[in-house]
PDB file of C-alpha atoms in Angstrom:
ATOM      1  CA  THR Y   1    -149.816  95.629-146.489  1.00 69.00           C
ATOM      2  CA  TRP Y   2    -146.059  95.136-146.692  1.00 69.00           C
ATOM      3  CA  TYR Y   3    -146.423  91.409-146.024  1.00 69.00           C
ATOM      4  CA  GLN Y   4    -148.929  90.951-148.871  1.00 74.00           C
ATOM      5  CA  ARG Y   5    -146.704  92.833-151.320  1.00 72.00           C
ATOM      6  CA  ARG Y   6    -143.759  90.651-150.365  1.00 70.00           C
ATOM      7  CA  VAL Y   7    -145.649  87.351-150.653  1.00 72.00           C
ATOM      8  CA  HIS Y   8    -147.345  88.341-153.914  1.00 73.00           C
ATOM      9  CA  GLY Y   9    -144.088  89.715-155.290  1.00 75.00           C
ATOM     10  CA  VAL Y  10    -142.146  86.509-154.731  1.00 79.00           C
ATOM     11  CA  THR Y  11    -145.011  84.434-156.135  1.00 86.00           C
ATOM     12  CA  LEU Y  12    -145.230  86.623-159.233  1.00 91.00           C
ATOM     13  CA  ILE Y  13    -141.455  86.578-159.747  1.00 91.00           C
ATOM     14  CA  ARG Y  14    -141.363  82.779-159.876  1.00 91.00           C
ATOM     15  CA  PHE Y  15    -144.493  82.474-162.050  1.00 92.00           C
ATOM     16  CA  ASP Y  16    -142.792  82.523-165.473  1.00 93.00           C
ATOM     17  CA  GLU Y  17    -139.824  80.397-164.438  1.00 92.00           C
ATOM     18  CA  VAL Y  18    -141.772  77.723-162.570  1.00 92.00           C
ATOM     19  CA  TYR Y  19    -145.548  77.813-162.854  1.00 91.00           C
ATOM     20  CA  VAL Y  20    -145.732  78.358-166.619  1.00 91.00           C
ATOM     21  CA  VAL Y  21    -143.671  75.223-167.257  1.00 87.00           C
ATOM     22  CA  TYR Y  22    -144.341  73.039-164.239  1.00 85.00           C
ATOM     23  CA  PHE Y  23    -148.052  73.586-163.712  1.00 86.00           C
ATOM     24  CA  LYS Y  24    -148.805  74.177-167.415  1.00 86.00           C
ATOM     25  CA  THR Y  25    -150.140  77.715-166.877  1.00 86.00           C
ATOM     26  CA  ASN Y  26    -148.634  78.598-170.210  1.00 82.00           C
ATOM     27  CA  LYS Y  27    -151.257  80.573-172.092  1.00 88.00           C
ATOM     28  CA  LYS Y  28    -149.362  83.778-171.291  1.00 92.00           C
ATOM     29  CA  ARG Y  29    -146.454  84.651-169.071  1.00 93.00           C
ATOM     30  CA  ILE Y  30    -146.297  87.641-166.755  1.00 94.00           C
ATOM     31  CA  GLU Y  31    -143.586  88.989-169.024  1.00 94.00           C
ATOM     32  CA  ASP Y  32    -146.239  89.231-171.778  1.00 95.00           C
ATOM     33  CA  TYR Y  33    -148.311  91.719-169.742  1.00 94.00           C
ATOM     34  CA  GLU Y  34    -146.541  95.089-169.772  1.00 92.00           C
ATOM     35  CA  ASN Y  35    -148.173  96.565-166.645  1.00 91.00           C
ATOM     36  CA  ILE Y  36    -147.895  93.444-164.483  1.00 91.00           C
ATOM     37  CA  LYS Y  37    -144.323  92.919-165.672  1.00 93.00           C
ATOM     38  CA  ASN Y  38    -143.387  96.410-164.530  1.00 92.00           C
ATOM     39  CA  TYR Y  39    -145.184  95.892-161.211  1.00 91.00           C
ATOM     40  CA  VAL Y  40    -143.129  92.745-160.622  1.00 93.00           C
ATOM     41  CA  ARG Y  41    -139.961  94.648-161.541  1.00 94.00           C
ATOM     42  CA  GLU Y  42    -140.913  97.378-159.064  1.00 91.00           C
ATOM     43  CA  LEU Y  43    -141.490  94.798-156.321  1.00 91.00           C
ATOM     44  CA  TYR Y  44    -138.147  93.149-157.095  1.00 92.00           C
ATOM     45  CA  GLN Y  45    -136.395  96.492-156.531  1.00 90.00           C
ATOM     46  CA  ILE Y  46    -137.428  96.345-152.852  1.00 89.00           C
ATOM     47  CA  PRO Y  47    -134.250  95.162-151.087  1.00 91.00           C
ATOM     48  CA  ALA Y  48    -136.027  92.653-148.817  1.00 87.00           C
ATOM     49  CA  ILE Y  49    -137.671  91.001-151.831  1.00 89.00           C
ATOM     50  CA  THR Y  50    -134.481  91.039-153.905  1.00 92.00           C
ATOM     51  CA  LYS Y  51    -132.677  89.369-151.024  1.00 92.00           C
ATOM     52  CA  SER Y  52    -135.333  86.661-150.681  1.00 89.00           C
ATOM     53  CA  VAL Y  53    -135.315  85.586-154.349  1.00 92.00           C
ATOM     54  CA  ASN Y  54    -132.853  82.859-155.314  1.00 94.00           C
ATOM     55  CA  MET Y  55    -134.202  81.596-158.620  1.00 93.00           C
ATOM     56  CA  ASP Y  56    -131.779  78.670-158.839  1.00 94.00           C
ATOM     57  CA  HIS Y  57    -132.946  77.429-155.454  1.00 95.00           C
ATOM     58  CA  ILE Y  58    -136.620  78.035-156.287  1.00 94.00           C
ATOM     59  CA  LYS Y  59    -136.358  76.092-159.542  1.00 94.00           C
ATOM     60  CA  ARG Y  60    -134.291  73.279-158.003  1.00 95.00           C
ATOM     61  CA  HIS Y  61    -136.885  72.889-155.242  1.00 95.00           C
ATOM     62  CA  TYR Y  62    -139.951  72.845-157.503  1.00 93.00           C
ATOM     63  CA  TYR Y  63    -138.521  70.673-160.248  1.00 94.00           C
ATOM     64  CA  THR Y  64    -137.003  68.043-157.946  1.00 95.00           C
ATOM     65  CA  SER Y  65    -139.556  67.818-155.104  1.00 94.00           C
ATOM     66  CA  HIS Y  66    -142.503  66.320-156.950  1.00 90.00           C
ATOM     67  CA  PRO Y  67    -141.470  63.118-158.736  1.00 92.00           C
ATOM     68  CA  ILE Y  68    -145.031  62.485-159.907  1.00 91.00           C
ATOM     69  CA  LEU Y  69    -144.908  65.732-161.934  1.00 88.00           C
ATOM     70  CA  ASN Y  70    -141.254  65.514-162.990  1.00 91.00           C
ATOM     71  CA  ALA Y  71    -139.983  61.933-162.708  1.00 93.00           C
ATOM     72  CA  TYR Y  72    -136.523  62.719-164.100  1.00 95.00           C
ATOM     73  CA  ALA Y  73    -136.065  65.950-162.097  1.00 94.00           C
ATOM     74  CA  ILE Y  74    -135.300  67.928-165.239  1.00 94.00           C
ATOM     75  CA  ILE Y  75    -134.712  71.601-164.431  1.00 94.00           C
ATOM     76  CA  PRO Y  76    -135.274  73.861-167.447  1.00 92.00           C
ATOM     77  CA  ILE Y  77    -132.825  76.685-168.097  1.00 91.00           C
ATOM     78  CA  GLY Y  78    -135.632  79.200-168.462  1.00 87.00           C
ATOM     79  CA  GLY Y  79    -135.550  82.688-169.902  1.00 87.00           C
ATOM     80  CA  GLY Y  80    -133.626  85.748-168.898  1.00 90.00           C
ATOM     81  CA  ALA Y  81    -134.121  87.373-165.516  1.00 93.00           C
ATOM     82  CA  TRP Y  82    -136.427  90.103-166.868  1.00 93.00           C
ATOM     83  CA  TRP Y  83    -137.657  90.971-163.349  1.00 92.00           C
ATOM     84  CA  THR Y  84    -134.199  92.372-162.459  1.00 93.00           C
ATOM     85  CA  GLU Y  85    -134.439  95.095-165.115  1.00 94.00           C
ATOM     86  CA  PRO Y  86    -135.585  98.605-164.158  1.00 91.00           C
ATOM     87  CA  HIS Y  87    -139.329  99.220-164.160  1.00 91.00           C
ATOM     88  CA  ASN Y  88    -141.032 102.161-165.849  1.00 87.00           C
ATOM     89  CA  ARG Y  89    -143.974 102.549-163.495  1.00 82.00           C
ATOM     90  CA  ASN Y  90    -143.028 106.149-162.721  1.00 79.00           C
ATOM     91  CA  ARG Y  91    -143.551 106.895-166.438  1.00 71.00           C
ATOM     92  CA  ALA Y  92    -146.791 104.909-166.590  1.00 55.00           C
ATOM     93  CA  PHE Y  93    -148.325 106.905-163.741  1.00 58.00           C
ATOM     94  CA  ASP Y  94    -146.690 110.253-164.409  1.00 56.00           C
ATOM     95  CA  ASP Y  95    -149.311 112.991-164.472  1.00 52.00           C
ATOM     96  CA  SER Y  96    -146.894 115.885-164.965  1.00 52.00           C
ATOM     97  CA  ASP Y  97    -148.424 116.568-168.396  1.00 49.00           C
ATOM     98  CA  THR Y  98    -151.835 117.308-166.894  1.00 40.00           C
ATOM     99  CA  PRO Y  99    -152.779 120.977-166.934  1.00 41.00           C
TER     100      PRO Y  99
END
């Protein structure tokens, strides 16, 4: 459903910037998985999702709200905003070459 795509999209978008560092889910980032990365990029292109993502606010909230996990409220700079780049999912699922 639209609601599920929106909720999952926002969660996936903040995964690399917050969860990888904060919750130590750092074996691999979403950016390391080509297909999931492009799915997240596709979701981010949806205007309602784009409008709802404020990464500075998301990071400020997570890194300052839980003093037990981050006593000094250090907010990492993070990587580039890879999710804002165009996706290539139309290429990945293009079947125009099929006879």
